[in-house]
Amino acid sequence: MNMRLISFRFAPLFIVVAIFLASFQSAFALSEWHSINWAGYAAQRGYYTGVTATWTVPAVTLEDGEHGDSQWVGIGGVSTGDLIQVGTQSYMKDGELSYQAWYEMLPDYSTDAPLAVNAGDSVTATLSETSPGTWLIQITNNSTGGNFEKTVQYDSSHSSAEWVEEMMSNADATLRPLSRFGSVTFTNSYATDNGAQKSAGDESTRFYTMTDKAGNVITSVSPLSGDGTSFTASRSSYTVPQGMLSYLNIVPRTVTV
């Protein structure tokens, strides 16, 4: 890609946002968290050394201008500046649509993984800390049999685990309009907490609805399945303007549910 994509919440030049969000810690319990670019679930009451999920890469609707979307699992990043992630994304630029697998370790930018993925492919993404500070990044294309693995060194807070559909961000502190991806269902969503594998539903998760500051819903999430391992993120019909917001304009809010 010509332009590197970075995670919105904790971009290197805007780490102040992470500190700001930490002040909302007490409001997370039993609340819906409205994010400008995250939709999904996050667990934050354990010591997380692994996370995994499976999804089918959604086919996006072609539109004028640049747009994109991303699906990922991660460790850290809800109330801290660290975040290690692995996932897939679509990317529309100069009239060309592409799909990629990728991984990222903040504060570094994301890196494309050498694994071919396309709309309709089933993928499984996994992060595992194999020894203190050593992480195994894995993403498998279940449809083609392709696989990518990489061992990295990363200092994690182990403070949260996430399963997220994301509106990607640009390197110039703006958000890339979210593609019309329809919906994506995360299945087999588990985290490793203090050495035990638990479903997303076992981890007192908080759900994120993607909205703009006016409250327009961009992406909603379904309740977790009965076994706590599956949910669906669904794109609304709301049109997200090009270059809609910079990071420092974000004002998070919660509503009790």
Coordinates of C-alpha atoms in Angstrom, one line a residue:
M1 CA 0.0 0.0 0.0
N2 CA 1.2 3.6 -0.6
M3 CA -0.3 4.9 2.6
R4 CA 0.3 3.1 5.9
L5 CA -2.8 2.6 8.1
I6 CA -2.6 3.0 11.8
S7 CA -5.1 2.3 14.6
F8 CA -7.1 5.3 15.5
R9 CA -7.3 5.2 19.3
F10 CA -3.6 5.2 20.0
A11 CA -1.7 6.7 17.0
P12 CA 1.8 7.6 18.0
L13 CA 1.3 11.4 17.8
F14 CA -1.9 11.2 19.7
I15 CA -1.1 9.0 22.7
V16 CA -2.8 11.7 24.8
V17 CA -6.1 10.1 23.7
A18 CA -5.2 6.9 25.5
I19 CA -4.5 8.7 28.7
F20 CA -7.8 10.6 28.3
L21 CA -9.8 7.3 27.8
A22 CA -8.3 5.8 30.9
S23 CA -10.3 8.2 33.0
F24 CA -13.5 6.5 31.8
Q25 CA -12.5 3.2 33.3
S26 CA -15.2 3.1 36.0
A27 CA -17.9 3.8 33.4
F28 CA -17.2 0.7 31.3
A29 CA -19.0 -1.8 33.5
L30 CA -22.6 -2.5 32.4
S31 CA -22.4 0.2 29.7
E32 CA -22.4 0.6 26.0
W33 CA -19.3 2.3 24.7
H34 CA -19.7 4.6 21.8
S35 CA -16.6 4.8 19.6
I36 CA -16.0 6.8 16.5
N37 CA -14.3 3.9 14.8
W38 CA -14.6 0.6 16.8
A39 CA -17.6 -1.8 16.8
G40 CA -17.3 -5.0 18.6
Y41 CA -16.5 -6.4 22.1
A42 CA -13.6 -5.9 24.5
A43 CA -12.8 -7.8 27.7
Q44 CA -10.9 -5.9 30.4
R45 CA -11.0 -7.7 33.7
G46 CA -8.2 -10.2 33.4
Y47 CA -4.6 -10.7 32.4
Y48 CA -4.7 -11.6 28.8
T49 CA -2.1 -13.6 26.9
G50 CA -4.1 -14.8 24.0
V51 CA -7.0 -14.0 21.8
T52 CA -8.6 -15.6 18.7
A53 CA -11.6 -15.4 16.4
T54 CA -12.8 -16.6 13.0
W55 CA -14.7 -14.5 10.4
T56 CA -15.5 -14.4 6.7
V57 CA -13.9 -11.4 4.9
P58 CA -16.9 -9.2 3.9
A59 CA -17.3 -8.1 0.3
V60 CA -17.5 -4.3 0.2
T61 CA -19.6 -2.2 -2.1
L62 CA -17.6 -0.1 -4.5
E63 CA -18.1 3.7 -4.0
D64 CA -16.4 6.8 -5.2
G65 CA -13.5 8.1 -3.2
E66 CA -11.2 6.3 -0.8
H67 CA -12.7 4.0 1.8
G68 CA -11.8 0.9 3.8
D69 CA -12.6 -1.3 6.7
S70 CA -10.8 -3.7 9.0
Q71 CA -11.5 -6.8 11.2
W72 CA -9.1 -7.8 13.9
V73 CA -8.4 -9.3 17.3
G74 CA -6.0 -7.6 19.7
I75 CA -4.5 -7.5 23.2
G76 CA -4.2 -4.2 25.1
G77 CA -5.3 -0.8 23.9
V78 CA -8.6 -0.1 25.7
S79 CA -7.1 2.0 28.5
T80 CA -3.4 1.8 27.7
G81 CA -1.1 2.9 24.9
D82 CA 0.0 -0.6 23.9
L83 CA -1.9 -2.7 21.4
I84 CA -0.9 -5.8 19.4
Q85 CA -3.3 -6.8 16.6
V86 CA -3.8 -9.1 13.7
G87 CA -6.6 -9.1 11.1
T88 CA -7.9 -8.4 7.6
Q89 CA -8.9 -5.2 5.7
S90 CA -10.3 -3.8 2.5
Y91 CA -8.8 -0.7 1.0
M92 CA -10.2 1.4 -1.9
K93 CA -7.7 3.8 -3.4
D94 CA -7.4 5.4 -6.9
G95 CA -10.3 3.3 -8.1
E96 CA -8.8 0.0 -7.1
L97 CA -10.1 -2.3 -4.3
S98 CA -7.8 -4.6 -2.5
Y99 CA -7.9 -7.0 0.5
Q100 CA -5.0 -7.7 2.8
A101 CA -4.0 -9.5 5.9
W102 CA -2.0 -7.4 8.4
Y103 CA -0.6 -7.1 11.9
E104 CA 0.4 -4.2 14.0
M105 CA 2.2 -3.4 17.3
L106 CA 1.7 0.1 18.5
P107 CA 3.3 2.6 18.3
D108 CA 4.5 1.2 15.0
Y109 CA 2.4 1.4 11.8
S110 CA 0.6 -1.7 10.5
T111 CA 2.4 -4.2 8.3
D112 CA 0.9 -6.2 5.5
A113 CA 1.2 -10.0 6.1
P114 CA 2.2 -12.1 3.0
L115 CA -1.0 -14.0 3.0
A116 CA -3.5 -13.7 0.1
V117 CA -7.1 -13.0 1.3
N118 CA -10.2 -12.1 -0.7
A119 CA -13.8 -11.3 0.0
G120 CA -15.6 -14.5 1.0
D121 CA -12.6 -16.2 2.5
S122 CA -12.9 -17.6 6.0
V123 CA -9.9 -16.5 8.2
T124 CA -8.8 -17.3 11.7
A125 CA -6.6 -14.8 13.5
T126 CA -4.8 -15.6 16.8
L127 CA -2.3 -13.9 19.1
S128 CA -0.5 -15.9 21.7
E129 CA 2.2 -15.0 24.2
T130 CA 4.4 -18.0 24.2
S131 CA 6.9 -16.7 26.8
P132 CA 7.1 -13.4 28.6
G133 CA 7.3 -10.7 26.0
T134 CA 7.4 -13.2 23.1
W135 CA 4.2 -13.3 20.9
L136 CA 3.2 -15.6 18.1
I137 CA 1.1 -13.8 15.5
Q138 CA -1.0 -16.2 13.3
I139 CA -3.6 -15.7 10.6
T140 CA -4.9 -18.6 8.5
N141 CA -7.0 -18.5 5.3
N142 CA -9.2 -21.4 6.0
S143 CA -10.6 -21.3 2.5
T144 CA -7.3 -21.6 0.7
G145 CA -5.2 -23.3 3.3
G146 CA -2.7 -20.4 3.4
N147 CA -1.1 -19.4 6.7
F148 CA 1.1 -16.7 8.1
E149 CA 3.0 -16.9 11.3
K150 CA 5.5 -14.5 12.9
T151 CA 7.2 -14.5 16.3
V152 CA 7.8 -11.0 17.7
Q153 CA 8.9 -9.3 20.8
Y154 CA 6.4 -6.9 22.4
D155 CA 5.9 -5.4 25.8
S156 CA 2.2 -5.7 26.5
S157 CA 0.1 -4.6 29.5
H158 CA -2.1 -7.7 29.0
S159 CA -4.9 -5.4 30.1
S160 CA -7.6 -6.2 27.5
A161 CA -8.7 -8.5 24.7
E162 CA -10.7 -7.3 21.7
W163 CA -12.7 -8.5 18.7
V164 CA -13.4 -5.5 16.5
E165 CA -14.7 -4.2 13.2
E166 CA -12.9 -0.9 12.6
M167 CA -13.0 2.3 10.6
M168 CA -9.4 2.7 9.6
S169 CA -7.4 5.8 10.0
N170 CA -4.8 7.7 7.9
A171 CA -1.4 8.8 8.8
D172 CA -2.5 12.4 8.7
A173 CA -4.8 12.1 11.7
T174 CA -8.1 11.7 9.8
L175 CA -10.4 8.7 9.5
R176 CA -10.9 6.9 6.3
P177 CA -14.7 6.6 5.5
L178 CA -16.0 3.1 6.4
S179 CA -16.7 0.9 3.5
R180 CA -20.2 -0.5 3.1
F181 CA -19.3 -4.0 4.1
G182 CA -22.8 -5.3 5.0
S183 CA -22.0 -7.4 8.0
V184 CA -19.3 -9.6 9.4
T185 CA -19.8 -12.3 12.0
F186 CA -17.0 -13.2 14.5
T187 CA -17.2 -16.8 15.7
N188 CA -15.0 -18.9 18.0
S189 CA -14.1 -15.7 19.9
Y190 CA -11.9 -16.7 22.8
A191 CA -9.3 -15.1 25.1
T192 CA -6.7 -16.6 27.3
D193 CA -7.0 -15.1 30.8
N194 CA -4.5 -16.1 33.4
G195 CA -3.8 -19.3 31.5
A196 CA -7.4 -20.3 31.0
Q197 CA -9.3 -20.1 27.7
K198 CA -12.6 -18.3 28.1
S199 CA -15.2 -17.2 25.6
A200 CA -15.7 -13.6 24.9
G201 CA -18.9 -13.8 26.9
D202 CA -17.1 -15.1 30.0
E203 CA -15.0 -12.0 30.3
S204 CA -17.5 -9.3 31.3
T205 CA -17.1 -7.8 27.9
R206 CA -18.3 -4.3 27.0
F207 CA -19.7 -3.7 23.5
Y208 CA -18.8 -0.9 21.2
T209 CA -21.3 0.8 18.9
M210 CA -19.6 2.9 16.2
T211 CA -21.2 6.3 16.1
D212 CA -20.3 9.9 15.1
K213 CA -20.4 12.7 17.6
A214 CA -24.0 13.5 16.7
G215 CA -25.0 9.9 17.7
N216 CA -25.5 8.6 14.1
V217 CA -24.9 4.9 14.2
I218 CA -22.3 3.8 11.7
T219 CA -21.9 0.1 12.8
S220 CA -24.0 -1.8 15.3
V221 CA -23.2 -5.0 17.1
S222 CA -25.5 -7.9 18.0
P223 CA -25.7 -9.5 21.4
L224 CA -23.2 -12.3 22.0
S225 CA -24.5 -15.8 21.1
G226 CA -25.6 -18.0 24.0
D227 CA -22.2 -19.6 24.3
G228 CA -20.5 -16.2 24.3
T229 CA -18.4 -16.9 21.2
S230 CA -20.1 -15.2 18.3
F231 CA -21.6 -11.8 17.3
T232 CA -22.3 -9.8 14.2
A233 CA -21.2 -6.3 13.3
S234 CA -23.5 -4.6 10.8
R235 CA -22.9 -1.5 8.7
S236 CA -25.7 1.0 8.7
S237 CA -26.8 3.1 5.7
Y238 CA -25.2 6.2 7.2
T239 CA -22.8 8.0 4.9
V240 CA -19.5 8.9 6.5
P241 CA -18.0 12.0 5.0
Q242 CA -14.5 12.0 3.6
G243 CA -11.8 13.1 6.1
M244 CA -14.6 13.4 8.8
L245 CA -12.6 13.9 12.0
S246 CA -9.2 14.2 13.4
Y247 CA -8.2 12.3 16.5
L248 CA -8.3 15.1 19.0
N249 CA -11.9 15.9 18.1
I250 CA -13.1 12.6 19.7
V251 CA -15.3 12.9 22.7
P252 CA -16.2 9.4 24.1
R253 CA -19.4 8.9 25.9
T254 CA -21.3 6.0 27.6
V255 CA -24.9 5.1 28.1
T256 CA -26.1 2.7 30.8
V257 CA -27.8 -0.5 29.5

